[in-house]
Tab-separated table of C-alpha atoms in Angstrom:
chain	number	residue	atom	x	y	z
Y	917	MET	CA	-115.217	99.600	38.390
Y	918	LYS	CA	-113.060	99.585	41.405
Y	919	LEU	CA	-110.476	101.219	39.459
Y	920	ILE	CA	-112.881	104.078	38.139
Y	921	ILE	CA	-114.156	104.813	41.768
Y	922	HIS	CA	-110.448	104.852	43.108
Y	923	ILE	CA	-109.436	107.284	40.358
Y	924	LEU	CA	-112.658	109.580	41.044
Y	925	LYS	CA	-111.749	109.537	44.734
Y	926	TYR	CA	-108.131	110.392	44.028
Y	927	GLU	CA	-109.457	113.312	41.906
Y	928	MET	CA	-111.656	114.664	44.438
Y	929	LYS	CA	-108.874	114.443	47.219
Y	930	LEU	CA	-106.495	116.319	44.674
Y	931	SER	CA	-109.137	119.137	44.466
Y	932	ALA	CA	-109.537	119.215	48.123
Y	933	ALA	CA	-105.588	119.399	48.622
Y	934	GLY	CA	-105.495	122.403	46.063
Y	935	LYS	CA	-108.248	124.167	48.230
Y	936	SER	CA	-110.336	124.846	45.043
Y	937	LEU	CA	-113.413	124.490	46.945
Y	938	PHE	CA	-112.599	126.960	49.507
Y	939	LEU	CA	-111.164	129.653	46.880
Y	940	SER	CA	-114.097	129.121	44.595
Y	941	THR	CA	-116.625	129.777	47.573
Y	942	CYS	CA	-114.902	132.624	48.853
Y	943	PHE	CA	-114.701	134.113	45.265
Y	944	PHE	CA	-118.312	133.508	44.581
Y	945	ILE	CA	-119.398	135.015	47.705
Y	946	ILE	CA	-117.312	138.188	47.378
Y	947	ILE	CA	-118.449	138.787	43.900
Y	948	ILE	CA	-122.007	138.475	44.804
Y	949	PHE	CA	-121.789	140.767	47.994
Y	950	ALA	CA	-119.647	143.310	46.098
Y	951	ALA	CA	-122.088	143.406	43.208
Y	952	SER	CA	-125.034	143.523	45.470
Y	953	ILE	CA	-123.580	146.570	47.166
Y	954	GLY	CA	-122.617	148.468	44.047
Y	955	THR	CA	-126.186	147.743	42.565
Y	956	SER	CA	-127.886	148.855	45.522
Y	957	GLU	CA	-125.818	151.863	46.115
Y	958	PHE	CA	-126.394	153.261	42.668
Y	959	GLY	CA	-130.114	152.173	42.424
Y	960	VAL	CA	-129.566	149.840	39.374
Y	961	ARG	CA	-130.376	146.731	40.777
Y	962	THR	CA	-133.226	144.779	38.936
Y	963	ASN	CA	-134.292	141.133	38.422
Y	964	LYS	CA	-132.118	140.925	35.386
Y	965	THR	CA	-128.858	142.277	37.002
Y	966	SER	CA	-129.290	140.041	39.988
Y	967	VAL	CA	-129.645	137.015	37.887
Y	968	ALA	CA	-126.711	138.051	35.561
Y	969	ILE	CA	-124.490	138.686	38.669
Y	970	LEU	CA	-125.448	135.206	39.830
Y	971	TRP	CA	-124.657	133.211	36.733
Y	972	THR	CA	-121.382	135.326	35.937
Y	973	ALA	CA	-120.109	134.746	39.709
Y	974	LEU	CA	-120.956	131.151	39.187
Y	975	SER	CA	-118.808	130.873	35.925
Y	976	LEU	CA	-115.971	132.716	37.171
Y	977	SER	CA	-115.827	130.970	40.336
Y	978	ALA	CA	-115.865	127.393	38.462
Y	979	LEU	CA	-113.007	128.683	36.316
Y	980	LEU	CA	-110.606	128.823	39.494
Y	981	SER	CA	-110.013	125.251	39.751
Y	982	VAL	CA	-109.775	124.429	35.998
Y	983	GLY	CA	-106.111	125.254	35.530
Y	984	ILE	CA	-104.889	122.408	37.659
Y	985	MET	CA	-107.388	119.849	36.253
Y	986	PHE	CA	-104.412	118.085	34.152
Y	987	GLN	CA	-101.469	120.078	35.346
Y	988	THR	CA	-100.503	117.941	38.322
Y	989	ASP	CA	-100.954	114.757	36.385
Y	990	TYR	CA	-99.124	116.203	33.544
Y	991	GLU	CA	-96.159	117.186	35.921
Y	992	ASP	CA	-95.834	114.094	37.973
Y	993	GLY	CA	-96.089	111.667	34.746
Y	994	THR	CA	-99.596	110.256	35.862
Y	995	LEU	CA	-101.003	111.354	32.502
Y	996	ASP	CA	-98.391	109.289	30.631
Y	997	TRP	CA	-99.504	106.232	32.527
Y	998	PHE	CA	-103.032	106.602	31.114
Y	999	PHE	CA	-101.980	105.971	27.539
Y	1000	LEU	CA	-100.794	102.577	28.778
Y	1001	SER	CA	-103.584	101.946	31.350
Y	1002	PRO	CA	-107.085	100.030	30.819
Y	1003	VAL	CA	-108.649	103.193	31.553
Y	1004	SER	CA	-109.167	105.245	28.452
Y	1005	LEU	CA	-108.277	108.883	28.214
Y	1006	GLU	CA	-111.800	109.772	27.552
Y	1007	LEU	CA	-113.053	108.142	30.707
Y	1008	LEU	CA	-110.173	110.032	32.679
Y	1009	VAL	CA	-111.623	113.318	31.222
Y	1010	THR	CA	-115.018	112.363	32.157
Y	1011	LEU	CA	-114.039	111.468	35.812
Y	1012	LYS	CA	-112.043	114.752	36.115
Y	1013	ALA	CA	-115.168	116.668	34.958
Y	1014	ILE	CA	-117.405	114.943	37.366
Y	1015	SER	CA	-114.916	115.526	40.120
Y	1016	HIS	CA	-114.852	119.343	39.007
Y	1017	TRP	CA	-118.800	119.336	39.155
Y	1018	LEU	CA	-118.739	117.624	42.704
Y	1019	THR	CA	-116.128	119.558	44.347
Y	1020	THR	CA	-116.549	123.040	42.832
Y	1021	CYS	CA	-120.034	123.546	40.923
Y	1022	LEU	CA	-122.240	121.629	43.301
Y	1023	PRO	CA	-121.294	123.548	46.425
Y	1024	LEU	CA	-121.774	126.712	44.672
Y	1025	VAL	CA	-125.152	125.587	43.481
Y	1026	ILE	CA	-126.049	124.615	47.234
Y	1027	LEU	CA	-124.812	128.133	48.498
Y	1028	THR	CA	-127.178	129.869	45.939
Y	1029	PRO	CA	-130.137	130.317	47.956
Y	1030	LEU	CA	-128.068	131.906	50.690
Y	1031	VAL	CA	-126.375	134.332	48.454
Y	1032	CYS	CA	-129.589	135.224	46.761
Y	1033	ILE	CA	-130.750	136.969	49.998
Y	1034	PRO	CA	-128.479	140.118	49.494
Y	1035	LEU	CA	-129.597	140.218	45.890
Y	1036	GLY	CA	-133.269	140.529	46.977
Y	1037	ILE	CA	-134.354	137.295	45.372
Y	1038	ASN	CA	-137.096	135.447	47.524
Y	1039	VAL	CA	-136.645	131.915	48.906
Y	1040	ALA	CA	-138.883	130.109	46.194
Y	1041	SER	CA	-137.329	131.679	43.342
Y	1042	SER	CA	-133.869	131.093	44.554
Y	1043	LEU	CA	-134.697	127.278	45.132
Y	1044	TRP	CA	-135.877	127.337	41.427
Y	1045	ILE	CA	-132.685	129.031	40.142
Y	1046	SER	CA	-130.672	126.399	42.326
Y	1047	VAL	CA	-132.306	123.698	40.351
Y	1048	ILE	CA	-131.496	125.419	36.985
Y	1049	MET	CA	-127.928	125.857	37.975
Y	1050	LEU	CA	-127.796	122.250	39.108
Y	1051	ILE	CA	-128.939	121.335	35.369
Y	1052	GLY	CA	-126.551	123.822	33.622
Y	1053	THR	CA	-123.263	123.382	35.584
Y	1054	PRO	CA	-122.443	119.904	34.213
Y	1055	ALA	CA	-121.961	121.621	30.830
Y	1056	ILE	CA	-119.497	124.186	32.460
Y	1057	SER	CA	-117.384	121.450	33.965
Y	1058	PHE	CA	-117.333	119.182	31.045
Y	1059	THR	CA	-116.463	122.163	28.654
Y	1060	SER	CA	-113.870	123.456	31.015
Y	1061	THR	CA	-111.866	120.288	30.471
Y	1062	MET	CA	-111.053	121.475	26.822
Y	1063	GLY	CA	-109.446	124.750	27.996
Y	1064	ALA	CA	-107.419	122.797	30.716
Y	1065	ALA	CA	-106.025	120.648	27.978
Y	1066	LEU	CA	-105.281	123.481	25.617
Y	1067	ILE	CA	-103.125	125.154	28.317
Y	1068	LEU	CA	-101.531	121.995	29.236
Y	1069	GLY	CA	-97.842	122.398	30.405
Y	1070	GLU	CA	-98.051	126.103	30.442
Y	1071	ARG	CA	-97.769	127.782	33.711
Y	1072	GLY	CA	-99.546	131.050	34.556
Y	1073	SER	CA	-102.092	130.522	31.750
Y	1074	HIS	CA	-105.169	131.562	33.765
Y	1075	LEU	CA	-105.996	134.611	31.507
Y	1076	LEU	CA	-105.250	132.225	28.436
Y	1077	LEU	CA	-107.774	129.675	29.969
Y	1078	SER	CA	-110.560	132.441	30.368
Y	1079	ILE	CA	-110.210	133.378	26.628
Y	1080	PHE	CA	-110.549	129.962	25.543
Y	1081	ILE	CA	-113.354	128.624	27.951
Y	1082	LEU	CA	-115.779	131.604	28.650
Y	1083	PRO	CA	-117.170	131.569	24.968
Y	1084	THR	CA	-117.924	127.855	25.369
Y	1085	PHE	CA	-120.139	128.943	28.685
Y	1086	LEU	CA	-122.317	131.276	26.388
Y	1087	PRO	CA	-125.143	128.902	25.573
Y	1088	THR	CA	-125.341	127.858	29.333
Y	1089	LEU	CA	-125.241	131.436	30.381
Y	1090	MET	CA	-127.782	132.755	27.934
Y	1091	PHE	CA	-130.347	129.855	28.706
Y	1092	GLY	CA	-129.605	129.971	32.555
Y	1093	ILE	CA	-130.241	133.762	32.857
Y	1094	LYS	CA	-133.207	133.550	30.696
Y	1095	ILE	CA	-135.107	130.776	32.508
Y	1096	SER	CA	-133.919	132.316	35.881
Y	1097	MET	CA	-135.434	135.751	34.955
Y	1098	LEU	CA	-138.799	133.980	33.766
Y	1099	VAL	CA	-138.726	132.191	37.091
Y	1100	LEU	CA	-138.456	135.699	39.055
Y	1101	ASN	CA	-141.555	136.662	36.946
Y	1102	SER	CA	-143.399	133.674	37.975
Y	1103	ILE	CA	-143.147	132.346	34.516
Y	1104	TYR	CA	-141.953	128.513	33.958
Y	1105	ASP	CA	-140.585	127.841	30.383
Y	1106	PHE	CA	-140.180	124.043	30.505
Y	1107	GLU	CA	-139.083	124.035	26.817
Y	1108	ALA	CA	-136.152	126.260	27.574
Y	1109	LEU	CA	-135.400	124.056	30.536
Y	1110	PHE	CA	-135.292	121.055	28.390
Y	1111	LEU	CA	-132.935	123.003	25.918
Y	1112	MET	CA	-130.607	123.455	28.722
Y	1113	ILE	CA	-130.667	119.752	29.729
Y	1114	ALA	CA	-129.918	119.093	26.068
Y	1115	ILE	CA	-126.960	121.278	26.141
Y	1116	SER	CA	-125.598	119.647	29.335
Y	1117	LEU	CA	-125.945	116.352	27.711
Y	1118	VAL	CA	-124.358	117.099	24.529
Y	1119	CYS	CA	-121.239	118.419	26.491
Y	1120	ILE	CA	-121.237	115.303	28.501
Y	1121	ALA	CA	-121.353	113.215	25.412
Y	1122	LEU	CA	-118.935	115.152	23.115
Y	1123	THR	CA	-116.350	116.993	25.352
Y	1124	PRO	CA	-114.352	113.979	26.687
Y	1125	PHE	CA	-113.568	112.745	23.212
Y	1126	ILE	CA	-112.565	116.353	22.054
Y	1127	THR	CA	-110.543	116.871	25.200
Y	1128	ALA	CA	-108.593	113.566	24.844
Y	1129	MET	CA	-107.870	114.394	21.175
Y	1130	ILE	CA	-106.335	117.610	22.307
Y	1131	ILE	CA	-104.197	115.842	24.976
Y	1132	LYS	CA	-103.214	113.176	22.343
Y	1133	VAL	CA	-102.264	115.986	19.929
Y	1134	HIS	CA	-100.174	117.800	22.731
Y	1135	TYR	CA	-98.197	114.620	23.161
Y	1136	SER	CA	-97.629	113.680	19.551
């Protein structure tokens, strides 16, 4: 257990050293404000566009730190050590996904009620949307590990990463936008919310094994 906690702390420090939180937060805010000005200027701002902007900004911002998820460990040989360590590769992937969620997705979720203001979303609805994002973002963090594993050893592959990963975000984005839209109309669809919980749980359960398999294939 101590080793697991140590690895998680190390991963979080690695994320902090890479300034991923700062970059993701700034990118998130810039997208929201730019889209808010654009939709307001041309008179096309609706509940649907506001919610779509929020979820799209969240997904793109979360991608910024994915490229370095395994890259540093691959370059300094740490990833090789895990093949011989008592900690399984699947557990390492899980810890990296948790670290990504804690250092990237969670701060963006906390920031959501504030960035909802320029989009014209009221406080009560913005808090509900934050809860929905809290439920949906684990799926984003865990599926991101697969893309990070696929581009292992490749420099400057952020575009390739986006091509691999963004399609896997679609179920979360679709349900997130749908539920958020209903919330803005004072409709609370708990069945859809449970489906989103199920999507996150499936991603948490399956992606560590898929990602570990991709890494093993890379080393074989």
